[in-house]
Each structure stands twice: as structure tokens, then as C-alpha cells.
JSON list of C-alpha atoms in Angstrom, two decimals:
[
{"chain": "S", "resi": 1, "resn": "GLU", "atom": "CA", "xyz": [-11.27, -2.56, 24.34]},
{"chain": "S", "resi": 2, "resn": "PRO", "atom": "CA", "xyz": [-9.61, -5.76, 23.07]},
{"chain": "S", "resi": 3, "resn": "GLU", "atom": "CA", "xyz": [-5.92, -5.44, 22.35]},
{"chain": "S", "resi": 4, "resn": "VAL", "atom": "CA", "xyz": [-2.94, -7.44, 21.14]},
{"chain": "S", "resi": 5, "resn": "THR", "atom": "CA", "xyz": [-0.50, -8.29, 23.91]},
{"chain": "S", "resi": 6, "resn": "GLN", "atom": "CA", "xyz": [3.13, -9.33, 23.63]},
{"chain": "S", "resi": 7, "resn": "THR", "atom": "CA", "xyz": [5.65, -10.88, 26.00]},
{"chain": "S", "resi": 8, "resn": "PRO", "atom": "CA", "xyz": [8.31, -10.24, 27.03]},
{"chain": "S", "resi": 9, "resn": "SER", "atom": "CA", "xyz": [8.55, -6.49, 26.61]},
{"chain": "S", "resi": 10, "resn": "HIS", "atom": "CA", "xyz": [12.34, -6.74, 26.43]},
{"chain": "S", "resi": 11, "resn": "GLN", "atom": "CA", "xyz": [14.49, -9.78, 25.65]},
{"chain": "S", "resi": 12, "resn": "VAL", "atom": "CA", "xyz": [18.27, -9.81, 25.82]},
{"chain": "S", "resi": 13, "resn": "THR", "atom": "CA", "xyz": [20.09, -12.78, 24.34]},
{"chain": "S", "resi": 14, "resn": "GLN", "atom": "CA", "xyz": [23.53, -13.86, 23.23]},
{"chain": "S", "resi": 15, "resn": "MET", "atom": "CA", "xyz": [24.31, -14.23, 19.55]},
{"chain": "S", "resi": 16, "resn": "GLY", "atom": "CA", "xyz": [23.56, -17.77, 18.37]},
{"chain": "S", "resi": 17, "resn": "GLN", "atom": "CA", "xyz": [20.87, -18.41, 20.95]},
{"chain": "S", "resi": 18, "resn": "GLU", "atom": "CA", "xyz": [17.28, -19.23, 20.14]},
{"chain": "S", "resi": 19, "resn": "VAL", "atom": "CA", "xyz": [14.52, -16.84, 21.17]},
{"chain": "S", "resi": 20, "resn": "ILE", "atom": "CA", "xyz": [10.76, -17.15, 21.16]},
{"chain": "S", "resi": 21, "resn": "LEU", "atom": "CA", "xyz": [8.63, -14.03, 21.13]},
{"chain": "S", "resi": 22, "resn": "ARG", "atom": "CA", "xyz": [5.04, -14.43, 22.21]},
{"chain": "S", "resi": 23, "resn": "CYS", "atom": "CA", "xyz": [1.86, -12.70, 21.19]},
{"chain": "S", "resi": 24, "resn": "VAL", "atom": "CA", "xyz": [-1.79, -13.03, 22.15]},
{"chain": "S", "resi": 25, "resn": "PRO", "atom": "CA", "xyz": [-3.87, -11.68, 19.25]},
{"chain": "S", "resi": 26, "resn": "ILE", "atom": "CA", "xyz": [-7.35, -10.24, 19.66]},
{"chain": "S", "resi": 27, "resn": "SER", "atom": "CA", "xyz": [-9.61, -13.18, 20.39]},
{"chain": "S", "resi": 28, "resn": "ASN", "atom": "CA", "xyz": [-11.93, -13.20, 17.37]},
{"chain": "S", "resi": 29, "resn": "HIS", "atom": "CA", "xyz": [-9.18, -12.39, 14.87]},
{"chain": "S", "resi": 30, "resn": "LEU", "atom": "CA", "xyz": [-8.11, -15.02, 12.36]},
{"chain": "S", "resi": 31, "resn": "TYR", "atom": "CA", "xyz": [-5.08, -13.45, 10.68]},
{"chain": "S", "resi": 32, "resn": "PHE", "atom": "CA", "xyz": [-1.80, -12.84, 12.46]},
{"chain": "S", "resi": 33, "resn": "TYR", "atom": "CA", "xyz": [1.32, -10.95, 11.50]},
{"chain": "S", "resi": 34, "resn": "TRP", "atom": "CA", "xyz": [4.83, -10.17, 12.63]},
{"chain": "S", "resi": 35, "resn": "TYR", "atom": "CA", "xyz": [6.65, -6.96, 11.77]},
{"chain": "S", "resi": 36, "resn": "ARG", "atom": "CA", "xyz": [9.97, -5.65, 12.95]},
{"chain": "S", "resi": 37, "resn": "GLN", "atom": "CA", "xyz": [11.50, -2.20, 13.33]},
{"chain": "S", "resi": 38, "resn": "ILE", "atom": "CA", "xyz": [15.23, -1.78, 13.57]},
{"chain": "S", "resi": 39, "resn": "LEU", "atom": "CA", "xyz": [16.11, 1.29, 15.60]},
{"chain": "S", "resi": 40, "resn": "GLY", "atom": "CA", "xyz": [15.70, 4.42, 13.52]},
{"chain": "S", "resi": 41, "resn": "GLN", "atom": "CA", "xyz": [14.30, 2.55, 10.53]},
{"chain": "S", "resi": 42, "resn": "LYS", "atom": "CA", "xyz": [10.90, 1.79, 9.03]},
{"chain": "S", "resi": 43, "resn": "VAL", "atom": "CA", "xyz": [8.51, -0.86, 10.26]},
{"chain": "S", "resi": 44, "resn": "GLU", "atom": "CA", "xyz": [9.00, -3.91, 8.01]},
{"chain": "S", "resi": 45, "resn": "PHE", "atom": "CA", "xyz": [6.66, -6.81, 7.33]},
{"chain": "S", "resi": 46, "resn": "LEU", "atom": "CA", "xyz": [7.96, -10.28, 8.19]},
{"chain": "S", "resi": 47, "resn": "VAL", "atom": "CA", "xyz": [5.13, -12.78, 7.84]},
{"chain": "S", "resi": 48, "resn": "SER", "atom": "CA", "xyz": [1.39, -13.32, 7.83]},
{"chain": "S", "resi": 49, "resn": "PHE", "atom": "CA", "xyz": [-0.31, -16.45, 9.15]},
{"chain": "S", "resi": 50, "resn": "TYR", "atom": "CA", "xyz": [-3.76, -17.89, 8.69]},
{"chain": "S", "resi": 51, "resn": "ASN", "atom": "CA", "xyz": [-5.32, -21.27, 9.36]},
{"chain": "S", "resi": 52, "resn": "ASN", "atom": "CA", "xyz": [-2.05, -22.64, 10.72]},
{"chain": "S", "resi": 53, "resn": "GLU", "atom": "CA", "xyz": [-0.13, -21.75, 7.61]},
{"chain": "S", "resi": 54, "resn": "ILE", "atom": "CA", "xyz": [2.11, -18.95, 6.45]},
{"chain": "S", "resi": 55, "resn": "SER", "atom": "CA", "xyz": [0.13, -16.97, 3.89]},
{"chain": "S", "resi": 56, "resn": "GLU", "atom": "CA", "xyz": [2.84, -14.50, 2.94]},
{"chain": "S", "resi": 57, "resn": "LYS", "atom": "CA", "xyz": [6.41, -13.79, 3.98]},
{"chain": "S", "resi": 58, "resn": "SER", "atom": "CA", "xyz": [9.06, -11.25, 3.15]},
{"chain": "S", "resi": 59, "resn": "GLU", "atom": "CA", "xyz": [12.64, -11.83, 2.07]},
{"chain": "S", "resi": 60, "resn": "ILE", "atom": "CA", "xyz": [13.69, -11.05, 5.64]},
{"chain": "S", "resi": 61, "resn": "PHE", "atom": "CA", "xyz": [11.82, -14.11, 6.90]},
{"chain": "S", "resi": 62, "resn": "ASP", "atom": "CA", "xyz": [14.45, -16.72, 6.10]},
{"chain": "S", "resi": 63, "resn": "ASP", "atom": "CA", "xyz": [15.02, -20.22, 7.48]},
{"chain": "S", "resi": 64, "resn": "GLN", "atom": "CA", "xyz": [16.13, -18.81, 10.81]},
{"chain": "S", "resi": 65, "resn": "PHE", "atom": "CA", "xyz": [12.59, -17.64, 11.49]},
{"chain": "S", "resi": 66, "resn": "SER", "atom": "CA", "xyz": [9.49, -19.68, 12.17]},
{"chain": "S", "resi": 67, "resn": "VAL", "atom": "CA", "xyz": [5.99, -18.96, 13.42]},
{"chain": "S", "resi": 68, "resn": "GLU", "atom": "CA", "xyz": [3.53, -21.12, 15.26]},
{"chain": "S", "resi": 69, "resn": "ARG", "atom": "CA", "xyz": [0.13, -21.01, 16.86]},
{"chain": "S", "resi": 70, "resn": "PRO", "atom": "CA", "xyz": [0.70, -23.60, 19.57]},
{"chain": "S", "resi": 71, "resn": "ASP", "atom": "CA", "xyz": [-2.74, -23.25, 21.11]},
{"chain": "S", "resi": 72, "resn": "GLY", "atom": "CA", "xyz": [-5.94, -21.28, 20.69]},
{"chain": "S", "resi": 73, "resn": "SER", "atom": "CA", "xyz": [-4.59, -18.02, 21.99]},
{"chain": "S", "resi": 74, "resn": "ASN", "atom": "CA", "xyz": [-0.85, -17.66, 21.44]},
{"chain": "S", "resi": 75, "resn": "PHE", "atom": "CA", "xyz": [1.09, -16.81, 18.30]},
{"chain": "S", "resi": 76, "resn": "THR", "atom": "CA", "xyz": [4.86, -17.11, 18.45]},
{"chain": "S", "resi": 77, "resn": "LEU", "atom": "CA", "xyz": [7.89, -16.02, 16.46]},
{"chain": "S", "resi": 78, "resn": "LYS", "atom": "CA", "xyz": [11.01, -18.13, 16.87]},
{"chain": "S", "resi": 79, "resn": "ILE", "atom": "CA", "xyz": [14.47, -17.07, 15.79]},
{"chain": "S", "resi": 80, "resn": "ARG", "atom": "CA", "xyz": [16.67, -20.16, 15.79]},
{"chain": "S", "resi": 81, "resn": "SER", "atom": "CA", "xyz": [20.15, -18.70, 15.97]},
{"chain": "S", "resi": 82, "resn": "THR", "atom": "CA", "xyz": [20.09, -14.99, 16.64]},
{"chain": "S", "resi": 83, "resn": "LYS", "atom": "CA", "xyz": [22.46, -12.58, 14.93]},
{"chain": "S", "resi": 84, "resn": "LEU", "atom": "CA", "xyz": [23.47, -9.09, 15.97]},
{"chain": "S", "resi": 85, "resn": "GLU", "atom": "CA", "xyz": [21.38, -7.66, 13.13]},
{"chain": "S", "resi": 86, "resn": "ASP", "atom": "CA", "xyz": [18.23, -9.30, 14.56]},
{"chain": "S", "resi": 87, "resn": "SER", "atom": "CA", "xyz": [18.22, -6.64, 17.28]},
{"chain": "S", "resi": 88, "resn": "ALA", "atom": "CA", "xyz": [14.99, -4.74, 16.75]},
{"chain": "S", "resi": 89, "resn": "MET", "atom": "CA", "xyz": [11.48, -4.13, 18.03]},
{"chain": "S", "resi": 90, "resn": "TYR", "atom": "CA", "xyz": [9.22, -6.96, 16.97]},
{"chain": "S", "resi": 91, "resn": "PHE", "atom": "CA", "xyz": [5.54, -6.19, 16.62]},
{"chain": "S", "resi": 92, "resn": "CYS", "atom": "CA", "xyz": [2.73, -8.69, 16.43]},
{"chain": "S", "resi": 93, "resn": "ALA", "atom": "CA", "xyz": [-0.51, -7.69, 14.75]},
{"chain": "S", "resi": 94, "resn": "SER", "atom": "CA", "xyz": [-3.85, -9.33, 14.13]},
{"chain": "S", "resi": 95, "resn": "SER", "atom": "CA", "xyz": [-6.87, -8.71, 11.95]},
{"chain": "S", "resi": 96, "resn": "GLU", "atom": "CA", "xyz": [-10.37, -10.11, 11.82]},
{"chain": "S", "resi": 97, "resn": "SER", "atom": "CA", "xyz": [-10.14, -11.07, 8.16]},
{"chain": "S", "resi": 98, "resn": "GLY", "atom": "CA", "xyz": [-7.49, -10.97, 5.48]},
{"chain": "S", "resi": 99, "resn": "ALA", "atom": "CA", "xyz": [-9.42, -8.53, 3.32]},
{"chain": "S", "resi": 100, "resn": "ASP", "atom": "CA", "xyz": [-7.43, -5.74, 1.68]},
{"chain": "S", "resi": 101, "resn": "THR", "atom": "CA", "xyz": [-9.40, -3.17, 3.62]},
{"chain": "S", "resi": 102, "resn": "ASP", "atom": "CA", "xyz": [-9.27, -4.86, 7.00]},
{"chain": "S", "resi": 103, "resn": "THR", "atom": "CA", "xyz": [-7.50, -3.14, 9.85]},
{"chain": "S", "resi": 104, "resn": "GLN", "atom": "CA", "xyz": [-4.44, -4.68, 11.48]},
{"chain": "S", "resi": 105, "resn": "TYR", "atom": "CA", "xyz": [-4.08, -3.97, 15.18]},
{"chain": "S", "resi": 106, "resn": "PHE", "atom": "CA", "xyz": [-0.58, -3.86, 16.58]},
{"chain": "S", "resi": 107, "resn": "GLY", "atom": "CA", "xyz": [0.76, -4.99, 19.93]},
{"chain": "S", "resi": 108, "resn": "PRO", "atom": "CA", "xyz": [3.16, -2.92, 22.05]},
{"chain": "S", "resi": 109, "resn": "GLY", "atom": "CA", "xyz": [6.21, -4.81, 20.77]},
{"chain": "S", "resi": 110, "resn": "THR", "atom": "CA", "xyz": [9.10, -6.82, 22.15]},
{"chain": "S", "resi": 111, "resn": "ARG", "atom": "CA", "xyz": [12.50, -5.19, 22.12]},
{"chain": "S", "resi": 112, "resn": "LEU", "atom": "CA", "xyz": [15.07, -7.84, 21.21]},
{"chain": "S", "resi": 113, "resn": "THR", "atom": "CA", "xyz": [18.69, -7.09, 21.97]},
{"chain": "S", "resi": 114, "resn": "VAL", "atom": "CA", "xyz": [21.29, -9.52, 20.65]},
{"chain": "S", "resi": 115, "resn": "LEU", "atom": "CA", "xyz": [24.72, -9.23, 22.26]},
{"chain": "K", "resi": 1, "resn": "THR", "atom": "CA", "xyz": [8.82, -2.55, -4.96]},
{"chain": "K", "resi": 2, "resn": "GLN", "atom": "CA", "xyz": [6.20, -0.45, -3.24]},
{"chain": "K", "resi": 3, "resn": "LEU", "atom": "CA", "xyz": [7.50, 2.57, -1.40]},
{"chain": "K", "resi": 4, "resn": "LEU", "atom": "CA", "xyz": [5.75, 5.18, 0.68]},
{"chain": "K", "resi": 5, "resn": "GLU", "atom": "CA", "xyz": [7.47, 8.52, 1.13]},
{"chain": "K", "resi": 6, "resn": "GLN", "atom": "CA", "xyz": [6.34, 10.86, 3.85]},
{"chain": "K", "resi": 7, "resn": "SER", "atom": "CA", "xyz": [6.99, 14.55, 4.01]},
{"chain": "K", "resi": 8, "resn": "PRO", "atom": "CA", "xyz": [8.13, 16.42, 5.85]},
{"chain": "K", "resi": 9, "resn": "GLN", "atom": "CA", "xyz": [10.44, 14.14, 7.80]},
{"chain": "K", "resi": 10, "resn": "PHE", "atom": "CA", "xyz": [10.53, 16.52, 10.77]},
{"chain": "K", "resi": 11, "resn": "LEU", "atom": "CA", "xyz": [8.17, 19.30, 11.75]},
{"chain": "K", "resi": 12, "resn": "SER", "atom": "CA", "xyz": [8.39, 21.65, 14.70]},
{"chain": "K", "resi": 13, "resn": "ILE", "atom": "CA", "xyz": [5.53, 24.09, 15.14]},
{"chain": "K", "resi": 14, "resn": "GLN", "atom": "CA", "xyz": [3.94, 26.31, 17.76]},
{"chain": "K", "resi": 15, "resn": "GLU", "atom": "CA", "xyz": [0.78, 25.35, 19.60]},
{"chain": "K", "resi": 16, "resn": "GLY", "atom": "CA", "xyz": [-2.30, 26.50, 17.71]},
{"chain": "K", "resi": 17, "resn": "GLU", "atom": "CA", "xyz": [-0.77, 26.25, 14.24]},
{"chain": "K", "resi": 18, "resn": "ASN", "atom": "CA", "xyz": [-2.13, 24.03, 11.50]},
{"chain": "K", "resi": 19, "resn": "LEU", "atom": "CA", "xyz": [-0.07, 21.44, 9.65]},
{"chain": "K", "resi": 20, "resn": "THR", "atom": "CA", "xyz": [-0.30, 18.87, 6.89]},
{"chain": "K", "resi": 21, "resn": "VAL", "atom": "CA", "xyz": [1.70, 15.67, 6.53]},
{"chain": "K", "resi": 22, "resn": "TYR", "atom": "CA", "xyz": [1.89, 13.94, 3.16]},
{"chain": "K", "resi": 23, "resn": "CYS", "atom": "CA", "xyz": [2.25, 10.30, 2.23]},
{"chain": "K", "resi": 24, "resn": "ASN", "atom": "CA", "xyz": [3.05, 9.59, -1.42]},
{"chain": "K", "resi": 25, "resn": "SER", "atom": "CA", "xyz": [3.66, 6.57, -3.60]},
{"chain": "K", "resi": 26, "resn": "SER", "atom": "CA", "xyz": [3.70, 5.56, -7.23]},
{"chain": "K", "resi": 27, "resn": "SER", "atom": "CA", "xyz": [1.75, 2.43, -6.29]},
{"chain": "K", "resi": 28, "resn": "VAL", "atom": "CA", "xyz": [-1.97, 1.98, -5.83]},
{"chain": "K", "resi": 29, "resn": "PHE", "atom": "CA", "xyz": [-3.14, 0.82, -2.44]},
{"chain": "K", "resi": 30, "resn": "SER", "atom": "CA", "xyz": [-6.34, -0.97, -1.50]},
{"chain": "K", "resi": 31, "resn": "SER", "atom": "CA", "xyz": [-6.25, 0.64, 1.90]},
{"chain": "K", "resi": 32, "resn": "LEU", "atom": "CA", "xyz": [-4.09, 3.05, 3.77]},
{"chain": "K", "resi": 33, "resn": "GLN", "atom": "CA", "xyz": [-3.71, 3.51, 7.48]},
{"chain": "K", "resi": 34, "resn": "TRP", "atom": "CA", "xyz": [-2.30, 6.27, 9.62]},
{"chain": "K", "resi": 35, "resn": "TYR", "atom": "CA", "xyz": [-0.62, 5.46, 12.90]},
{"chain": "K", "resi": 36, "resn": "ARG", "atom": "CA", "xyz": [0.97, 7.37, 15.72]},
{"chain": "K", "resi": 37, "resn": "GLN", "atom": "CA", "xyz": [3.95, 5.82, 17.46]},
{"chain": "K", "resi": 38, "resn": "GLU", "atom": "CA", "xyz": [5.52, 6.81, 20.75]},
{"chain": "K", "resi": 39, "resn": "PRO", "atom": "CA", "xyz": [9.18, 5.92, 21.46]},
{"chain": "K", "resi": 40, "resn": "GLY", "atom": "CA", "xyz": [9.56, 2.26, 22.42]},
{"chain": "K", "resi": 41, "resn": "GLU", "atom": "CA", "xyz": [5.91, 1.45, 21.74]},
{"chain": "K", "resi": 42, "resn": "GLY", "atom": "CA", "xyz": [3.90, -0.12, 18.96]},
{"chain": "K", "resi": 43, "resn": "PRO", "atom": "CA", "xyz": [2.08, 1.89, 16.30]},
{"chain": "K", "resi": 44, "resn": "VAL", "atom": "CA", "xyz": [-1.40, 2.95, 17.41]},
{"chain": "K", "resi": 45, "resn": "LEU", "atom": "CA", "xyz": [-3.99, 3.08, 14.67]},
{"chain": "K", "resi": 46, "resn": "LEU", "atom": "CA", "xyz": [-5.60, 6.46, 13.99]},
{"chain": "K", "resi": 47, "resn": "VAL", "atom": "CA", "xyz": [-7.63, 5.74, 10.87]},
{"chain": "K", "resi": 48, "resn": "THR", "atom": "CA", "xyz": [-8.09, 3.43, 7.88]},
{"chain": "K", "resi": 49, "resn": "VAL", "atom": "CA", "xyz": [-9.12, 4.84, 4.48]},
{"chain": "K", "resi": 50, "resn": "VAL", "atom": "CA", "xyz": [-10.17, 2.57, 1.65]},
{"chain": "K", "resi": 51, "resn": "THR", "atom": "CA", "xyz": [-12.00, 4.61, -1.00]},
{"chain": "K", "resi": 52, "resn": "GLY", "atom": "CA", "xyz": [-10.34, 7.02, -3.41]},
{"chain": "K", "resi": 53, "resn": "GLY", "atom": "CA", "xyz": [-11.15, 10.60, -2.40]},
{"chain": "K", "resi": 54, "resn": "GLU", "atom": "CA", "xyz": [-12.33, 9.51, 1.03]},
{"chain": "K", "resi": 55, "resn": "VAL", "atom": "CA", "xyz": [-12.07, 12.05, 3.86]},
{"chain": "K", "resi": 56, "resn": "LYS", "atom": "CA", "xyz": [-12.22, 11.04, 7.50]},
{"chain": "K", "resi": 57, "resn": "LYS", "atom": "CA", "xyz": [-12.15, 13.28, 10.55]},
{"chain": "K", "resi": 58, "resn": "LEU", "atom": "CA", "xyz": [-10.99, 12.41, 14.02]},
{"chain": "K", "resi": 59, "resn": "LYS", "atom": "CA", "xyz": [-11.49, 15.49, 16.20]},
{"chain": "K", "resi": 60, "resn": "ARG", "atom": "CA", "xyz": [-8.83, 17.95, 14.98]},
{"chain": "K", "resi": 61, "resn": "LEU", "atom": "CA", "xyz": [-7.29, 15.43, 12.57]},
{"chain": "K", "resi": 62, "resn": "THR", "atom": "CA", "xyz": [-8.48, 15.18, 8.96]},
{"chain": "K", "resi": 63, "resn": "PHE", "atom": "CA", "xyz": [-7.32, 12.33, 6.75]},
{"chain": "K", "resi": 64, "resn": "GLN", "atom": "CA", "xyz": [-7.71, 12.20, 3.00]},
{"chain": "K", "resi": 65, "resn": "PHE", "atom": "CA", "xyz": [-7.06, 9.36, 0.57]},
{"chain": "K", "resi": 66, "resn": "GLY", "atom": "CA", "xyz": [-6.10, 10.48, -2.92]},
{"chain": "K", "resi": 67, "resn": "ASP", "atom": "CA", "xyz": [-8.52, 9.91, -5.77]},
{"chain": "K", "resi": 68, "resn": "ALA", "atom": "CA", "xyz": [-6.10, 7.45, -7.39]},
{"chain": "K", "resi": 69, "resn": "ARG", "atom": "CA", "xyz": [-5.39, 5.76, -4.03]},
{"chain": "K", "resi": 70, "resn": "LYS", "atom": "CA", "xyz": [-1.66, 6.46, -4.37]},
{"chain": "K", "resi": 71, "resn": "ASP", "atom": "CA", "xyz": [-1.35, 9.16, -1.75]},
{"chain": "K", "resi": 72, "resn": "SER", "atom": "CA", "xyz": [-2.82, 10.45, 1.46]},
{"chain": "K", "resi": 73, "resn": "SER", "atom": "CA", "xyz": [-2.61, 13.43, 3.74]},
{"chain": "K", "resi": 74, "resn": "LEU", "atom": "CA", "xyz": [-3.08, 14.12, 7.42]},
{"chain": "K", "resi": 75, "resn": "HIS", "atom": "CA", "xyz": [-4.09, 17.62, 8.42]},
{"chain": "K", "resi": 76, "resn": "ILE", "atom": "CA", "xyz": [-4.02, 18.73, 12.04]},
{"chain": "K", "resi": 77, "resn": "THR", "atom": "CA", "xyz": [-5.91, 21.87, 13.01]},
{"chain": "K", "resi": 78, "resn": "ALA", "atom": "CA", "xyz": [-4.80, 23.95, 15.99]},
{"chain": "K", "resi": 79, "resn": "ALA", "atom": "CA", "xyz": [-2.02, 21.60, 17.01]},
{"chain": "K", "resi": 80, "resn": "GLN", "atom": "CA", "xyz": [-1.47, 20.92, 20.70]},
{"chain": "K", "resi": 81, "resn": "PRO", "atom": "CA", "xyz": [1.62, 19.67, 22.57]},
{"chain": "K", "resi": 82, "resn": "GLY", "atom": "CA", "xyz": [-0.19, 16.36, 23.04]},
{"chain": "K", "resi": 83, "resn": "ASP", "atom": "CA", "xyz": [-0.04, 15.85, 19.27]},
{"chain": "K", "resi": 84, "resn": "THR", "atom": "CA", "xyz": [3.73, 15.47, 19.48]},
{"chain": "K", "resi": 85, "resn": "GLY", "atom": "CA", "xyz": [4.86, 12.11, 18.15]},
{"chain": "K", "resi": 86, "resn": "LEU", "atom": "CA", "xyz": [5.85, 10.04, 15.13]},
{"chain": "K", "resi": 87, "resn": "TYR", "atom": "CA", "xyz": [3.14, 9.76, 12.49]},
{"chain": "K", "resi": 88, "resn": "LEU", "atom": "CA", "xyz": [3.30, 6.82, 10.12]},
{"chain": "K", "resi": 89, "resn": "CYS", "atom": "CA", "xyz": [1.30, 5.97, 7.04]},
{"chain": "K", "resi": 90, "resn": "ALA", "atom": "CA", "xyz": [1.04, 2.37, 5.86]},
{"chain": "K", "resi": 91, "resn": "GLY", "atom": "CA", "xyz": [-0.46, 1.09, 2.64]},
{"chain": "K", "resi": 92, "resn": "ARG", "atom": "CA", "xyz": [-1.65, -2.29, 1.57]},
{"chain": "K", "resi": 93, "resn": "GLY", "atom": "CA", "xyz": [-1.81, -3.42, -2.05]},
{"chain": "K", "resi": 94, "resn": "ALA", "atom": "CA", "xyz": [-4.42, -5.67, -3.57]},
{"chain": "K", "resi": 95, "resn": "GLY", "atom": "CA", "xyz": [-3.88, -9.37, -3.03]},
{"chain": "K", "resi": 96, "resn": "THR", "atom": "CA", "xyz": [-1.29, -8.99, -0.30]},
{"chain": "K", "resi": 97, "resn": "TYR", "atom": "CA", "xyz": [-1.49, -9.24, 3.46]},
{"chain": "K", "resi": 98, "resn": "LYS", "atom": "CA", "xyz": [1.36, -6.91, 4.28]},
{"chain": "K", "resi": 99, "resn": "TYR", "atom": "CA", "xyz": [1.33, -3.23, 5.03]},
{"chain": "K", "resi": 100, "resn": "ILE", "atom": "CA", "xyz": [4.17, -1.15, 3.64]},
{"chain": "K", "resi": 101, "resn": "PHE", "atom": "CA", "xyz": [5.12, 1.55, 6.09]},
{"chain": "K", "resi": 102, "resn": "GLY", "atom": "CA", "xyz": [6.19, 5.06, 5.26]},
{"chain": "K", "resi": 103, "resn": "THR", "atom": "CA", "xyz": [9.33, 6.75, 6.46]},
{"chain": "K", "resi": 104, "resn": "GLY", "atom": "CA", "xyz": [7.48, 8.65, 9.18]},
{"chain": "K", "resi": 105, "resn": "THR", "atom": "CA", "xyz": [7.01, 12.29, 10.13]},
{"chain": "K", "resi": 106, "resn": "ARG", "atom": "CA", "xyz": [8.25, 13.35, 13.53]},
{"chain": "K", "resi": 107, "resn": "LEU", "atom": "CA", "xyz": [6.08, 16.16, 14.85]},
{"chain": "K", "resi": 108, "resn": "LYS", "atom": "CA", "xyz": [6.92, 18.40, 17.77]},
{"chain": "K", "resi": 109, "resn": "VAL", "atom": "CA", "xyz": [4.38, 20.93, 18.99]},
{"chain": "K", "resi": 110, "resn": "LEU", "atom": "CA", "xyz": [5.80, 23.59, 21.24]},
{"chain": "K", "resi": 111, "resn": "ALA", "atom": "CA", "xyz": [3.70, 25.15, 23.99]}
]
């Protein structure tokens, strides 16, 4: 069964460093998403991406964050200058269409630890 | 701001018992999904409901979407230790791409 994959599974970085989290969405999906989950808290939406553009973003997704689809298979989340409060699990998701009723499939997540 | 409240927050029951988890909001959702999440892993989709009043069954799990599409429930019949985990509901409003996640219900089924 097709699935969303994410790398690395765990990333440790120093505060102020740039990190890039990588995702390979399901191959025929056109819409891509990033969510994050701070330890012990709810899963929160960050951004959605379609046709090489951000289609929606939350207030969390500030100028420190960017997303890119550098090739036909990868979808990346970059944090330019990490802060301690960026420590969280980051989940990538993809869906076939952007319809309200379409299912989003989640990857296993990348645990980001900022020291 | 759309919020999804789940109840109960924690539930510990004996194997073989039945249980119901609730997911409530004051907002209307176009679709609602239920997930199960294991520690350190991503949410795994159980079901998507899209029609008010819709009922879906997945083996011993029964999911219902409220008539007004503001709430949902998950009923587990004859719970087993393998059902232990964190259950999340997530709703999506019309015209938006994002899912709003609930606060989660942590279920523990004792053998």
C-alpha cells in the first residue's frame, strides 16, 4: 500500500541552525501538507501546498519557515534559524485532491530536537 | 477559531468492555477523520466521514458523524488490549485545506 515517507526520523540541531525536513508524498497525490505536534500537545496545521504554491498557512508558519517541491517526488520543510520552541514532531501529509472530503495520509514524522 | 474537544481524555477499561469516545465542536465540518496514534509515530487513519448522520463500521469500531456535522463518536465493542492507544479526531471546514485536531483520548485496555 502506498505511504508517505519522511526523513530523517530524528534530527538534532543547535539553536540558530537551519534544518530541512524531507517528505516523499504518495506518488499520485497533488496536495501536500506539514503539521507539527509539540510533545504532549495537539497536532497543529502548518501549511498546505499545491501546484508549487502555498495554498494555506497557519499563524505558526512565519518567515522562518518555507516549503519547496524541489523535484517530482520530494516535499521539504525548511526552518531557517531554529528556536528551542521549534522542537516537535513534524508530520508530512498528502492527499489526492484538495476537496473538503478528501483524505489526508500522514507520514511517520520527524522528531526535531533543538538544543 | 474552530476547536474540537474530545472526551474522555483518559479511559482505562477491562478487556471485553464496550466504550464510546466523543468528539464535539460548535463548528460545522465538511469531513471528519478518526486516527490512532502510537507514541513517537504519525497518526494512522481509521476512517473518514463526510455526510451528516453517516455511520461507518470497521470491525469492532463504529464511527458516527452527527446530523449537523458538528460532532462525532467512536464506539468500540468488546475492547481488546490491542486497541490501546491515542485516538484523535480531526475535522476540516469548508473552503480550507487544514484539519483541526482534537485533544485526543488515551485508551488503555487491560487484559
